[in-house]
Each structure stands twice: as C-alpha cells, then as structure tokens.
XYZ file of C-alpha atoms in Angstrom:
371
model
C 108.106 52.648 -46.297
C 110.656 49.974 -47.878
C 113.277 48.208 -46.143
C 116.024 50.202 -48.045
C 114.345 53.431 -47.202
C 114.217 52.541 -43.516
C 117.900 51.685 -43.519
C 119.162 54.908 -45.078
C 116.723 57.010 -42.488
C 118.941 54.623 -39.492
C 122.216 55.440 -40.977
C 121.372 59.586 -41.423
C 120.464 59.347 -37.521
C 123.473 57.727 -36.452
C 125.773 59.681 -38.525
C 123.937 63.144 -36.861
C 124.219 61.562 -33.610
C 127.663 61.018 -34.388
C 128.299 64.446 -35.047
C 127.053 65.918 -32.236
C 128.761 63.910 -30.210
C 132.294 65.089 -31.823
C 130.993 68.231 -31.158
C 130.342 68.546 -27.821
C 133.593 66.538 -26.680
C 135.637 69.144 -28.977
C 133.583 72.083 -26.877
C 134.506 70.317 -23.436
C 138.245 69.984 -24.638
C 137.962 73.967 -25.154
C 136.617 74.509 -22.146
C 139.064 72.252 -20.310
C 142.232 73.744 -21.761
C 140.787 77.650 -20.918
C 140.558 76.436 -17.203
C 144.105 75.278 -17.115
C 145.205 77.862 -18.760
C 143.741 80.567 -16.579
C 144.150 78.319 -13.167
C 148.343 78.243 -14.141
C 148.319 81.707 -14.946
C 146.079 82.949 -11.784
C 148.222 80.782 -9.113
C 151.708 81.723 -10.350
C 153.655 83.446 -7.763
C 156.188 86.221 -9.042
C 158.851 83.739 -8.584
C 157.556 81.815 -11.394
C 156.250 79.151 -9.291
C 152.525 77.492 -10.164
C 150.554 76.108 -7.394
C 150.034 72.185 -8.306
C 146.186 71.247 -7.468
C 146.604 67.684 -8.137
C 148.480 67.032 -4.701
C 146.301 68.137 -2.669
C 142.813 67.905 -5.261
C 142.110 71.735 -5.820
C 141.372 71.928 -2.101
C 142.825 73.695 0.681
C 144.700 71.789 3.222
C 143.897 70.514 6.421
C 144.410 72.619 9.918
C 147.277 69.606 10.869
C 148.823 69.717 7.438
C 149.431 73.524 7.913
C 150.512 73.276 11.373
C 153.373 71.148 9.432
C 154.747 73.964 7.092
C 157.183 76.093 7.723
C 157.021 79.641 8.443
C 155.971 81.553 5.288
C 154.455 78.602 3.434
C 151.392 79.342 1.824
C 148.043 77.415 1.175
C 149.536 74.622 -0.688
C 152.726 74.224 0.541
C 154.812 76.374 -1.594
C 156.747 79.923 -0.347
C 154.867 82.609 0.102
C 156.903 85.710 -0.312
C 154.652 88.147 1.366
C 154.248 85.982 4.804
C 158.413 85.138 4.768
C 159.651 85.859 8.303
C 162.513 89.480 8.021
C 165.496 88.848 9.547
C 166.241 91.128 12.545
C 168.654 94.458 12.407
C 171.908 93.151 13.676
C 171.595 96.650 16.112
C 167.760 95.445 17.566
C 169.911 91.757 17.932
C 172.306 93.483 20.218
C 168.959 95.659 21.929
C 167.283 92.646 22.997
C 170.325 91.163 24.370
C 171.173 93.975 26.367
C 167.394 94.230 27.759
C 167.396 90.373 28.267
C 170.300 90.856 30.203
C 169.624 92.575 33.518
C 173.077 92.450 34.244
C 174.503 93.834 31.148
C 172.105 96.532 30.665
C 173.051 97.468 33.866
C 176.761 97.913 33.774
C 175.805 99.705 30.224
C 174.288 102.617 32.024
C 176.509 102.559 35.164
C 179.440 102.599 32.653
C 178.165 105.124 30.108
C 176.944 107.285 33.268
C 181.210 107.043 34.693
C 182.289 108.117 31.878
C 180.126 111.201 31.720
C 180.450 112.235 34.476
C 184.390 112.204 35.106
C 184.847 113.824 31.347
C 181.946 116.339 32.106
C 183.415 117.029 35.553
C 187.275 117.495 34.219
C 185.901 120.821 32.045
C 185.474 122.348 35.482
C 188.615 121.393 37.654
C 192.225 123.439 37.793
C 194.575 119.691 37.388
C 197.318 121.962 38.604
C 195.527 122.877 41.751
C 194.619 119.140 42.889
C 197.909 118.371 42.286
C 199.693 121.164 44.025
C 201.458 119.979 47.135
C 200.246 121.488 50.461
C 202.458 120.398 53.626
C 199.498 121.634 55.940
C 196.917 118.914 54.882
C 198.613 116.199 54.625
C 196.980 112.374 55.142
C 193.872 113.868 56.594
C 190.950 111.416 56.080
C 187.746 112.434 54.507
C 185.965 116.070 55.703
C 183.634 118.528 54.489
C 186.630 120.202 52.255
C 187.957 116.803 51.408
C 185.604 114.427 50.359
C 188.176 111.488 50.046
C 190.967 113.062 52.393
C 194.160 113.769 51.172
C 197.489 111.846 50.169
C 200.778 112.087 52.156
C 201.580 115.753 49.986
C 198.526 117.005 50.907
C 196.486 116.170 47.396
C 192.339 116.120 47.252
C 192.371 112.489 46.829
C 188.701 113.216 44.933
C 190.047 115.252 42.689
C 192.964 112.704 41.365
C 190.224 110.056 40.876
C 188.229 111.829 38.815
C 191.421 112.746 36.725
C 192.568 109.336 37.227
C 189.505 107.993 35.684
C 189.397 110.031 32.616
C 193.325 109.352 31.792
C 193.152 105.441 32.409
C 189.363 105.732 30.465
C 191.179 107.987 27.914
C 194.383 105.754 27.477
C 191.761 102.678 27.107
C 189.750 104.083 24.459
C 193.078 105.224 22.310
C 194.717 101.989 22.865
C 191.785 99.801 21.692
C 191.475 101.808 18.627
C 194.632 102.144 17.598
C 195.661 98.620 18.359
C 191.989 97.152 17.089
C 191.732 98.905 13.847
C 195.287 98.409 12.998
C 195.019 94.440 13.830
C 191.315 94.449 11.803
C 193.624 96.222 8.255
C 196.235 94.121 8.815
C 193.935 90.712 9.331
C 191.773 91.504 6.484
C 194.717 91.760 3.927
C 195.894 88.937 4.878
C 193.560 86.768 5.030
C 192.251 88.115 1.804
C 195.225 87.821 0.024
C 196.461 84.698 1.190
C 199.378 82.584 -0.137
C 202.853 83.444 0.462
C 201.906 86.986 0.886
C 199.793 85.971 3.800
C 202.418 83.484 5.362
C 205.088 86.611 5.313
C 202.672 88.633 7.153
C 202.241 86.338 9.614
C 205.432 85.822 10.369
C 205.957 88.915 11.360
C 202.780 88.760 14.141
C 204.874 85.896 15.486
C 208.043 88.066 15.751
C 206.024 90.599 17.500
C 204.054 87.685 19.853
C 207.157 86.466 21.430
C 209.111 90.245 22.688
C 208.323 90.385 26.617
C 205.789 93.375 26.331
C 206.081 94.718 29.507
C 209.681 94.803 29.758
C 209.699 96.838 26.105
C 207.157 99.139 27.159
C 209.478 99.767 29.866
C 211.935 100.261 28.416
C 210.516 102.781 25.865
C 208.795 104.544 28.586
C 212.146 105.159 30.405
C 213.910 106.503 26.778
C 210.994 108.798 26.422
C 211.926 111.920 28.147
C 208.307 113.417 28.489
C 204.642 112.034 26.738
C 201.476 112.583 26.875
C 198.258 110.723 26.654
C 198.700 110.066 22.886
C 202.638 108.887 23.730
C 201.596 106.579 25.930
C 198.829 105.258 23.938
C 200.840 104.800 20.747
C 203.623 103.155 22.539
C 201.585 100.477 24.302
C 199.265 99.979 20.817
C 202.223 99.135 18.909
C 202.684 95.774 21.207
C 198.702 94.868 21.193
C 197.589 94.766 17.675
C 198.079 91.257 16.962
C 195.751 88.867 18.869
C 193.334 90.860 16.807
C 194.937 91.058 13.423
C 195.376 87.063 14.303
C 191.990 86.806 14.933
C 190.231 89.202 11.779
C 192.913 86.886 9.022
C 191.366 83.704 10.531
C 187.575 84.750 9.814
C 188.833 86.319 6.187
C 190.349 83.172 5.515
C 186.836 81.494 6.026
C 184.773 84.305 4.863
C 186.734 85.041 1.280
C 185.622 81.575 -0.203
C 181.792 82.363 -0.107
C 179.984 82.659 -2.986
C 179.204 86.407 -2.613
C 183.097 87.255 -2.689
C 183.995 85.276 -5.787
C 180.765 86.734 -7.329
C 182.698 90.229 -6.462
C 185.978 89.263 -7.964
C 184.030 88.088 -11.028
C 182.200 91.595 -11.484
C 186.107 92.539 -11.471
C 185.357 94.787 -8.164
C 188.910 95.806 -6.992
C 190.396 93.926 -3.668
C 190.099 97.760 -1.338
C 186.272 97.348 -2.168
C 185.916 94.259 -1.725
C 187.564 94.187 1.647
C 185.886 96.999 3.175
C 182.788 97.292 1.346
C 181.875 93.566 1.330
C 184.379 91.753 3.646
C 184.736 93.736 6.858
C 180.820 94.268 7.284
C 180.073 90.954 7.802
C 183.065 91.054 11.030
C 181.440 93.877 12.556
C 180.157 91.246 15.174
C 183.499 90.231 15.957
C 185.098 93.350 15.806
C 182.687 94.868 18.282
C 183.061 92.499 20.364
C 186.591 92.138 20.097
C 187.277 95.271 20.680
C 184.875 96.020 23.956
C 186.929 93.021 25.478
C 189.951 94.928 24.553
C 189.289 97.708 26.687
C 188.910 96.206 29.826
C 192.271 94.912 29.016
C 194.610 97.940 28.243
C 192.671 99.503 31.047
C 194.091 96.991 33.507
C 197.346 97.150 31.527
C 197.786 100.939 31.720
C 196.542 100.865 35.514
C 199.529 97.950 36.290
C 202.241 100.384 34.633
C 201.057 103.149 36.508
C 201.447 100.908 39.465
C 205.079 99.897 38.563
C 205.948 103.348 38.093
C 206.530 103.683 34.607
C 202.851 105.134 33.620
C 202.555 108.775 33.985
C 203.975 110.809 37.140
C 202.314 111.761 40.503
C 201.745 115.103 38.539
C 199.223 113.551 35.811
C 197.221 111.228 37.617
C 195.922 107.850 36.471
C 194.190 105.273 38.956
C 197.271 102.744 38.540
C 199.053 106.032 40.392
C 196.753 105.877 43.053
C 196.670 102.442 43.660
C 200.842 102.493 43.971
C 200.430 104.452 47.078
C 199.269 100.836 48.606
C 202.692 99.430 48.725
C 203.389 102.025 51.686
C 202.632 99.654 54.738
C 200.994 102.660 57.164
C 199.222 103.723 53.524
C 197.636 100.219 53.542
C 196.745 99.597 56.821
C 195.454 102.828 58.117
C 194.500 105.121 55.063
C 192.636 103.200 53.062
C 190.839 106.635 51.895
C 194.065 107.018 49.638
C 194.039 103.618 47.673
C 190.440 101.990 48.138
C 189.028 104.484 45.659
C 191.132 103.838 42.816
C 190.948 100.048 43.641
C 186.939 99.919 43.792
C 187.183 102.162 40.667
C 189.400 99.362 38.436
C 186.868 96.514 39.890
C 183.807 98.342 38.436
C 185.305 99.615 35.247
C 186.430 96.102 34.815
C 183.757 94.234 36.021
C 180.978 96.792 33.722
C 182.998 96.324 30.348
C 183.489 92.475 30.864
C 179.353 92.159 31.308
C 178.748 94.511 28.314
C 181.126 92.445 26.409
C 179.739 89.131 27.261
C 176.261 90.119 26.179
C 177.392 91.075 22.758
C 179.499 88.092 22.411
C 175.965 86.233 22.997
C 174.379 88.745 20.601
C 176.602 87.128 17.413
C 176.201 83.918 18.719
C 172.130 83.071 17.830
C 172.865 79.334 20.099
C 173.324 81.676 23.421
C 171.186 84.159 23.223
C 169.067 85.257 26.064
C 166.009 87.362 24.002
C-alpha cells in the first residue's frame, strides 16, 4: 500500500471516530435534559415550588440538619404543606385553659351548678308565700321548718336567698348584655368609621363618663313609681355601656388597617358586612372576656343599690336586700343567720366569675397561657 493510500485510510478513521464521538455526547445531552426535566417536574410541590438538589447534592439531609427546620419543613428544607402544624379552635384554646386551670374549672362548675339550681328551684316556690309577713316566727334562728331562720317579719330567710340569687343573677346577666352589646355596636362604628364621625361619637362617651352614676341611678329609681327586673336592668345599662364601647373602638381602630379589611373594601363589600361579618369575629376574645368581667361587676353594683335602698323592695328580694338587714346593730351581732347568707353568697358569685374570667383573659393572651 502507498503512502497516499495509507493517509486517506488515517483520515476516514479519524473522521468516523469523530463522528461517533458527536454522537454519543449529543445522546448524553438528551439524556441529561430528560432527567432534569422529569426531576423538576416530579419534586414540584402544588405551590409551585421545585426542590433544588444542588444545595444539598441530590441527597437527603443529615439527622442535625433536620433537627434545625422548622415545623412542617420537608426533606430539603422547603414547606411541606401536608406536615404544616393546624392552628387550634379558638373554643379547644379556651378548653385547655379551663382544664389547666384547677381553679377556674372549678368555679366554672360551682358557678354553672348556682345558677341551676336557684333558677330550677324558683319554678317550684310561691314568692308571695316567703315573703308574707308572719308576727309568730319572727327572728327565730335556723330549725327543721326553717333552714336559715327567719328575718325580724317572720320571712324563710332560705327562701329569699334563693330568690335573691336568681334576681341579682338575673339583673347581672341583662345588664351585661344590654350594656356589652350596645358598647361592642357603638365601638365598632366608630372605630370603623373613624374621622370626625368617630371624634363626635366619642365625645359623647365622655359626656356620659363624667355624670355621678350612682347618684343618677338614684335618682331615676326614686322617679320610677314601680319596675321590674327589665326596669331596673335598662336603667342601670344605660350608665355602663361605655368602658366597653371605649374599649371595642380602640381594637377597630387597630384592626381596620389590616390587609384583610382593605382587601374587603376593595371587593366593594358594604361597611354592615364588613363590621360584623369580618370585623367583630376577630374581638370575640375580647368581648368574651370583657363581658364575663362585666358581670361580676353589675352584680356587685345591683347588690350595693339594693343595700342603699334604692334596688327593689323587701317584697322582691335581691341579696343586696338581705345584706341591708346588717346595718341593724342586734341584726349584726346576734343573727348572723339573716345577713351571712347573702354575704357568703356575693363572695362566691364574685370570687367564681372573677376566676372564670381570668382564665379566658389568659386564653387570648398565647404569652400567659397555662395549657
């Protein structure tokens, strides 16, 4: 073979070898750009988000680089939305509280189980016979047809504090939600609204802040010539609305510039839905609160009137009633059957509705929580 022939024969090899070379790199490019493809589309979450191999090599992480992450992070750091921790029901919030609570669970039942039982035992007793005077039993201490003695007219003593109970519980229950849920409208539209429209409004609250309560309750209770339970209640609700009303406009002042609300006024949702659809559930903490601390309050307020004299009569019982017959010196001293009741009766309401109240103050507050 020449040397020309040889050289042709060298340059057909090379150019083959060449060729196959261009070949195979174009079939591992293929191959290459199938396995990203199907790694991006295989490790995409439904949020969108792809699962970057190169930080961490393709591999899975280390037992101390996963003790790092965060609740709900998945193999390779990102959010997994399947392992994301569910907030808890603000109601199983307030559940755990109240079980953490030894205290508060227990003036929860002893409450709930007062309340019962003086409305449950009212259905069944003649108020006109417990109050009927009888000048042949009068100031005897406790007996077998007494339980709690009698009063100087000759009045089951028992029987008046079981009435008593369920007026002053009654009154405290109307009070708090007349006052409350007047104060909570009245807050949220103004605090919502805002501006000059708000200012007015609150001027108004402080009109109302500095009349002497008491002495205007008084007063109303002496022009009055007869009320009832819903009277009473109205009158003393007009006077208490606005430590809460003051209260709601302050969190709706906050609350209003949140994303969620100007999202609402962009939809063009009208200011009544807003309010009350969007606004007032995220106070319900507050207002529960709020309100169970309320209670206790108009309780003691109703109870002091009664004590004054201008709550209801010695005909219509109330425990403030009761507790008046204290300011007789021989009373005081030497029947205590009359006015201990009622007294020990206030302390426990009191004392029950202040613990119940505490523990769902801590229940909106996730810094002193007991569970």
């Amino acid at each position: 073979m020449s040397r020309k022939d040889e050289d042709l024969n060298k340059e057909e090899h090379e150019a083959q070898t060449e060729a196959s070379r261009e070949k195979e790199a174009q079939r591992h490019r293929a191959a290459s750009a199938e396995q990203s493809t199907s790694r991006d589309s295989g490790s995409a979450d439904p949020y969108g988000n792809r699962r970057d191999d190169r930080i961490y090599g393709g591999t899975e992480m280390s037992t101390h680089m996963k003790s790092d992450m965060p609740p709900g992070a998945g193999d390779h750091g990102g959010l997994d939305y399947k392992t994301l921790p569910k907030s808890t029901p603000g109601w199983k919030v307030i559940v755990q509280e109240m079980i953490a609570d030894k205290l508060a669970l227990f003036s929860l039942i002893l409450f709930t189980a007062i309340t019962a039982y003086v409305f449950g035992l009212t259905m069944f007793l003649d108020q006109a016979q417990i109050v009927f005077v009888d000048l042949f039993a009068i100031n005897q201490p406790p007996n077998e047809e007494f339980r709690l003695g009698t009063d100087y007219g000759g009045r089951d003593i028992f029987g008046q504090l079981i009435i008593g109970t369920r007026n002053s519980l009654a009154i405290g229950f109307l009070v708090t939600l007349m006052s409350v849920g007047f104060g909570i409208v009245y807050g949220l539209v103004s605090g919502y609204f805002g501006g000059q429209f708000d200012n007015a409004l609150m001027r108004v609250v402080d009109f109302f802040l500095v009349l002497p309560f008491l002495m205007i309750v008084i007063v109303f209770v002496t022009i009055v010539p007869s009320y009832d339970i819903w009277t009473f209640s109205a009158i003393m609700a007009a006077f208490l609305w606005m430590g809460t009303a003051r209260l709601i406009r302050s969190l709706a002042l906050q609350e209003k510039e949140l994303d969620y609300i100007n999202a609402s006024k962009t939809l063009g949702s009208s200011p009544a839905k807003i309010i009350f659809s969007q606004l007032m559930p995220n106070l319900v903490g507050i207002i529960i609160v709020n309100a169970t601390l309320s209670l206790a309050a108009n309780i003691g307020i109703e109870s002091g009137l009664s004590f004054l004299g201008f709550g209801f009569p010695e005909d219509y019982p109330s425990l403030g009633t009761l507790l008046a017959y204290a300011t007789q010196t021989q009373t005081l001293q030497n029947r205590w059957w009359i006015w201990l009741p009622a007294a020990l009766m206030i302390l426990l309401l009191m004392l029950c509705v202040r613990n119940i109240g505490e523990a769902l103050r801590r229940a909106g507050d996730a810094r002193q929580r007991q569970a």
